[in-house]
């Protein structure tokens, strides 16, 4: 299946849009505001001092493969936020990934265990699931990152996000390709910090409880 951004959005609209629950008003935001958002330039430092584009992309493929569900329910049914080493949610996850990659690299000598997950991430929800996801991400993200870097001068779109979901199905299965697009967007921002511009054209790729 080949998606343009417009075709992908139409697919999501058919699958998910429920007018009785939410009203979609495409002209509510002025065209000037949309243009300003599209042209906004920002960057973030490359993770862990990486200077090679493939390593940067691979890092974000690994990170975002488990970038979800930072809460669990306690015995009373109340929501409990994920906290580790004084950090909350995604910040705690990022710190754990940084420590893991700094100590063991992007090419693991041996698969991670559930005990490794506890060591690097503390009491993170669904540790067994995250362990399986990370092992797949570490094993396959290097080759995928190489392919994405090879194509980056042509730009990244939902098609590249779809390729991530196909290569790393355990971590990137959501139909809207939110995490895959987020991984590519974060990669593009870090690549800008080392002087590499990657044209991107994505849909909305984040949501929050």
mmCIF file of C-alpha atoms in Angstrom:
data_model
loop_
_atom_site.group_PDB
_atom_site.id
_atom_site.type_symbol
_atom_site.label_atom_id
_atom_site.label_comp_id
_atom_site.label_asym_id
_atom_site.label_seq_id
_atom_site.Cartn_x
_atom_site.Cartn_y
_atom_site.Cartn_z
ATOM 1 C CA UNK A 1 0.000 0.000 0.000
ATOM 2 C CA UNK A 2 1.273 3.487 -0.892
ATOM 3 C CA UNK A 3 0.141 6.486 1.118
ATOM 4 C CA UNK A 4 0.421 10.152 0.406
ATOM 5 C CA UNK A 5 -0.157 12.275 3.496
ATOM 6 C CA UNK A 6 -3.613 13.181 2.199
ATOM 7 C CA UNK A 7 -4.570 9.576 1.457
ATOM 8 C CA UNK A 8 -3.326 8.484 4.864
ATOM 9 C CA UNK A 9 -5.389 11.156 6.619
ATOM 10 C CA UNK A 10 -8.455 10.141 4.634
ATOM 11 C CA UNK A 11 -7.881 6.534 5.683
ATOM 12 C CA UNK A 12 -7.720 7.558 9.347
ATOM 13 C CA UNK A 13 -10.803 9.743 8.971
ATOM 14 C CA UNK A 14 -12.793 6.828 7.572
ATOM 15 C CA UNK A 15 -11.570 4.493 10.309
ATOM 16 C CA UNK A 16 -11.821 6.738 13.338
ATOM 17 C CA UNK A 17 -13.692 9.996 12.800
ATOM 18 C CA UNK A 18 -16.910 10.052 14.776
ATOM 19 C CA UNK A 19 -18.772 13.357 14.321
ATOM 20 C CA UNK A 20 -21.010 12.624 17.310
ATOM 21 C CA UNK A 21 -17.912 12.704 19.536
ATOM 22 C CA UNK A 22 -15.761 15.424 18.019
ATOM 23 C CA UNK A 23 -16.237 18.156 15.438
ATOM 24 C CA UNK A 24 -13.595 18.572 12.742
ATOM 25 C CA UNK A 25 -13.360 22.155 11.459
ATOM 26 C CA UNK A 26 -10.527 22.313 8.907
ATOM 27 C CA UNK A 27 -10.775 26.107 8.458
ATOM 28 C CA UNK A 28 -10.741 26.954 12.172
ATOM 29 C CA UNK A 29 -6.996 27.665 12.129
ATOM 30 C CA UNK A 30 -6.009 30.532 9.821
ATOM 31 C CA UNK A 31 -3.848 29.643 6.845
ATOM 32 C CA UNK A 32 -1.155 32.011 8.112
ATOM 33 C CA UNK A 33 -0.939 30.110 11.395
ATOM 34 C CA UNK A 34 -0.666 26.789 9.577
ATOM 35 C CA UNK A 35 2.087 28.183 7.359
ATOM 36 C CA UNK A 36 3.986 29.443 10.405
ATOM 37 C CA UNK A 37 3.803 26.004 12.010
ATOM 38 C CA UNK A 38 4.951 24.306 8.813
ATOM 39 C CA UNK A 39 7.955 26.622 8.518
ATOM 40 C CA UNK A 40 8.960 26.517 12.177
ATOM 41 C CA UNK A 41 12.647 25.646 12.551
ATOM 42 C CA UNK A 42 13.837 23.924 15.692
ATOM 43 C CA UNK A 43 16.488 21.435 16.640
ATOM 44 C CA UNK A 44 17.616 19.346 19.570
ATOM 45 C CA UNK A 45 21.084 18.185 20.460
ATOM 46 C CA UNK A 46 22.176 14.827 19.123
ATOM 47 C CA UNK A 47 21.718 12.126 21.784
ATOM 48 C CA UNK A 48 24.761 11.001 23.765
ATOM 49 C CA UNK A 49 27.063 13.078 21.583
ATOM 50 C CA UNK A 50 26.461 10.950 18.474
ATOM 51 C CA UNK A 51 27.793 12.588 15.324
ATOM 52 C CA UNK A 52 26.834 9.969 12.731
ATOM 53 C CA UNK A 53 23.339 10.191 11.230
ATOM 54 C CA UNK A 54 22.727 6.427 11.316
ATOM 55 C CA UNK A 55 23.443 6.224 15.046
ATOM 56 C CA UNK A 56 21.159 9.194 15.708
ATOM 57 C CA UNK A 57 18.267 7.642 13.788
ATOM 58 C CA UNK A 58 18.831 4.235 15.377
ATOM 59 C CA UNK A 59 18.788 5.794 18.848
ATOM 60 C CA UNK A 60 15.372 7.351 18.257
ATOM 61 C CA UNK A 61 14.003 4.143 16.745
ATOM 62 C CA UNK A 62 14.981 2.327 19.940
ATOM 63 C CA UNK A 63 13.749 5.092 22.250
ATOM 64 C CA UNK A 64 10.331 5.492 20.684
ATOM 65 C CA UNK A 65 9.686 1.772 20.364
ATOM 66 C CA UNK A 66 8.734 1.799 24.068
ATOM 67 C CA UNK A 67 7.614 5.430 24.288
ATOM 68 C CA UNK A 68 4.112 4.707 25.580
ATOM 69 C CA UNK A 69 1.995 4.078 28.707
ATOM 70 C CA UNK A 70 3.724 5.821 31.579
ATOM 71 C CA UNK A 71 1.041 4.874 34.076
ATOM 72 C CA UNK A 72 -0.523 1.825 35.685
ATOM 73 C CA UNK A 73 -3.511 1.115 37.934
ATOM 74 C CA UNK A 74 -3.015 0.237 41.586
ATOM 75 C CA UNK A 75 -5.139 -2.221 43.570
ATOM 76 C CA UNK A 76 -7.752 0.473 44.197
ATOM 77 C CA UNK A 77 -8.025 1.222 40.493
ATOM 78 C CA UNK A 78 -6.318 4.602 40.758
ATOM 79 C CA UNK A 79 -3.852 5.728 38.114
ATOM 80 C CA UNK A 80 -0.212 5.762 39.205
ATOM 81 C CA UNK A 81 2.365 7.662 37.182
ATOM 82 C CA UNK A 82 5.680 6.037 36.261
ATOM 83 C CA UNK A 83 8.522 7.629 38.253
ATOM 84 C CA UNK A 84 12.176 6.586 38.351
ATOM 85 C CA UNK A 85 15.196 8.330 39.861
ATOM 86 C CA UNK A 86 13.215 11.522 40.368
ATOM 87 C CA UNK A 87 12.006 11.719 36.780
ATOM 88 C CA UNK A 88 8.458 11.188 35.574
ATOM 89 C CA UNK A 89 7.044 9.510 32.471
ATOM 90 C CA UNK A 90 8.881 10.094 29.208
ATOM 91 C CA UNK A 91 11.753 11.868 30.983
ATOM 92 C CA UNK A 92 12.375 8.768 33.111
ATOM 93 C CA UNK A 93 12.257 6.600 29.987
ATOM 94 C CA UNK A 94 14.754 8.838 28.168
ATOM 95 C CA UNK A 95 17.165 8.711 31.110
ATOM 96 C CA UNK A 96 16.936 4.910 31.169
ATOM 97 C CA UNK A 97 17.559 4.597 27.436
ATOM 98 C CA UNK A 98 20.517 6.965 27.677
ATOM 99 C CA UNK A 99 22.073 4.890 30.441
ATOM 100 C CA UNK A 100 21.378 1.622 28.602
ATOM 101 C CA UNK A 101 22.884 2.803 25.319
ATOM 102 C CA UNK A 102 25.833 4.483 27.038
ATOM 103 C CA UNK A 103 26.696 1.248 28.856
ATOM 104 C CA UNK A 104 25.845 -1.376 26.231
ATOM 105 C CA UNK A 105 25.825 0.455 22.917
ATOM 106 C CA UNK A 106 23.337 0.307 20.053
ATOM 107 C CA UNK A 107 24.439 -3.218 19.089
ATOM 108 C CA UNK A 108 23.735 -5.466 22.058
ATOM 109 C CA UNK A 109 26.122 -8.345 22.686
ATOM 110 C CA UNK A 110 23.271 -10.312 24.287
ATOM 111 C CA UNK A 111 19.484 -9.854 24.554
ATOM 112 C CA UNK A 112 18.002 -7.834 27.379
ATOM 113 C CA UNK A 113 16.252 -9.596 30.235
ATOM 114 C CA UNK A 114 13.386 -8.443 32.439
ATOM 115 C CA UNK A 115 16.001 -7.912 35.149
ATOM 116 C CA UNK A 116 17.815 -5.510 32.808
ATOM 117 C CA UNK A 117 14.583 -3.578 32.322
ATOM 118 C CA UNK A 118 14.216 -3.182 36.087
ATOM 119 C CA UNK A 119 17.858 -2.104 36.377
ATOM 120 C CA UNK A 120 17.636 0.622 33.739
ATOM 121 C CA UNK A 121 13.993 1.697 34.055
ATOM 122 C CA UNK A 122 12.873 0.796 37.555
ATOM 123 C CA UNK A 123 9.200 -0.035 38.048
ATOM 124 C CA UNK A 124 8.117 0.773 34.479
ATOM 125 C CA UNK A 125 4.725 -0.616 33.390
ATOM 126 C CA UNK A 126 4.671 -3.850 31.349
ATOM 127 C CA UNK A 127 8.365 -4.732 31.744
ATOM 128 C CA UNK A 128 8.051 -8.083 29.941
ATOM 129 C CA UNK A 129 6.401 -6.462 26.929
ATOM 130 C CA UNK A 130 8.963 -3.682 26.839
ATOM 131 C CA UNK A 131 11.779 -6.224 27.056
ATOM 132 C CA UNK A 132 10.525 -8.025 23.941
ATOM 133 C CA UNK A 133 10.025 -4.727 22.100
ATOM 134 C CA UNK A 134 13.510 -3.465 22.916
ATOM 135 C CA UNK A 135 15.182 -6.699 21.899
ATOM 136 C CA UNK A 136 13.516 -6.489 18.492
ATOM 137 C CA UNK A 137 14.334 -2.783 18.183
ATOM 138 C CA UNK A 138 18.013 -3.235 19.023
ATOM 139 C CA UNK A 139 18.307 -6.239 16.694
ATOM 140 C CA UNK A 140 16.688 -4.653 13.635
ATOM 141 C CA UNK A 141 16.944 -0.876 13.975
ATOM 142 C CA UNK A 142 20.528 -0.595 12.696
ATOM 143 C CA UNK A 143 19.706 -1.843 9.203
ATOM 144 C CA UNK A 144 16.493 0.182 9.167
ATOM 145 C CA UNK A 145 18.312 3.358 10.265
ATOM 146 C CA UNK A 146 20.847 2.863 7.487
ATOM 147 C CA UNK A 147 18.053 2.650 4.908
ATOM 148 C CA UNK A 148 16.294 5.732 6.286
ATOM 149 C CA UNK A 149 19.517 7.755 6.193
ATOM 150 C CA UNK A 150 20.157 6.633 2.621
ATOM 151 C CA UNK A 151 16.751 8.046 1.611
ATOM 152 C CA UNK A 152 16.722 11.162 3.764
ATOM 153 C CA UNK A 153 17.587 13.637 0.997
ATOM 154 C CA UNK A 154 14.241 12.778 -0.603
ATOM 155 C CA UNK A 155 12.508 13.551 2.686
ATOM 156 C CA UNK A 156 10.556 11.486 5.194
ATOM 157 C CA UNK A 157 6.794 11.052 5.015
ATOM 158 C CA UNK A 158 4.182 8.641 6.324
ATOM 159 C CA UNK A 159 5.640 6.089 3.897
ATOM 160 C CA UNK A 160 8.883 5.971 5.886
ATOM 161 C CA UNK A 161 6.817 5.734 9.066
ATOM 162 C CA UNK A 162 5.000 2.770 7.533
ATOM 163 C CA UNK A 163 8.355 1.114 6.799
ATOM 164 C CA UNK A 164 9.242 1.427 10.496
ATOM 165 C CA UNK A 165 5.963 -0.199 11.526
ATOM 166 C CA UNK A 166 6.598 -3.067 9.127
ATOM 167 C CA UNK A 167 10.199 -3.614 10.252
ATOM 168 C CA UNK A 168 9.554 -3.218 14.005
ATOM 169 C CA UNK A 169 5.975 -4.440 14.523
ATOM 170 C CA UNK A 170 6.253 -5.072 18.262
ATOM 171 C CA UNK A 171 6.920 -1.425 19.046
ATOM 172 C CA UNK A 172 5.226 0.416 16.210
ATOM 173 C CA UNK A 173 1.857 -1.220 15.628
ATOM 174 C CA UNK A 174 -0.486 1.746 16.137
ATOM 175 C CA UNK A 175 -2.619 2.339 13.062
ATOM 176 C CA UNK A 176 -2.006 6.101 13.031
ATOM 177 C CA UNK A 177 1.775 5.553 12.954
ATOM 178 C CA UNK A 178 2.170 8.043 15.781
ATOM 179 C CA UNK A 179 5.322 6.610 17.352
ATOM 180 C CA UNK A 180 6.947 5.945 13.991
ATOM 181 C CA UNK A 181 6.361 9.534 12.887
ATOM 182 C CA UNK A 182 7.596 10.791 16.260
ATOM 183 C CA UNK A 183 10.817 8.777 15.879
ATOM 184 C CA UNK A 184 11.413 10.309 12.453
ATOM 185 C CA UNK A 185 10.579 13.825 13.615
ATOM 186 C CA UNK A 186 12.915 13.598 16.611
ATOM 187 C CA UNK A 187 15.613 12.211 14.322
ATOM 188 C CA UNK A 188 15.197 15.118 11.911
ATOM 189 C CA UNK A 189 15.525 17.634 14.749
ATOM 190 C CA UNK A 190 18.738 16.047 16.011
ATOM 191 C CA UNK A 191 20.144 15.763 12.501
ATOM 192 C CA UNK A 192 19.592 19.491 12.071
ATOM 193 C CA UNK A 193 21.843 20.086 15.080
ATOM 194 C CA UNK A 194 24.739 18.473 13.166
ATOM 195 C CA UNK A 195 23.982 20.381 9.978
ATOM 196 C CA UNK A 196 21.776 17.868 8.134
ATOM 197 C CA UNK A 197 18.373 19.035 6.907
ATOM 198 C CA UNK A 198 15.768 16.358 6.246
ATOM 199 C CA UNK A 199 12.467 17.486 4.667
ATOM 200 C CA UNK A 200 9.543 15.964 6.571
ATOM 201 C CA UNK A 201 5.809 15.807 5.985
ATOM 202 C CA UNK A 202 3.848 14.118 8.740
ATOM 203 C CA UNK A 203 0.427 14.044 10.355
ATOM 204 C CA UNK A 204 -0.261 14.563 14.051
ATOM 205 C CA UNK A 205 1.929 12.083 15.925
ATOM 206 C CA UNK A 206 1.472 12.540 19.667
ATOM 207 C CA UNK A 207 -1.297 12.202 22.210
ATOM 208 C CA UNK A 208 -1.455 12.369 25.958
ATOM 209 C CA UNK A 209 -3.634 11.157 28.782
#
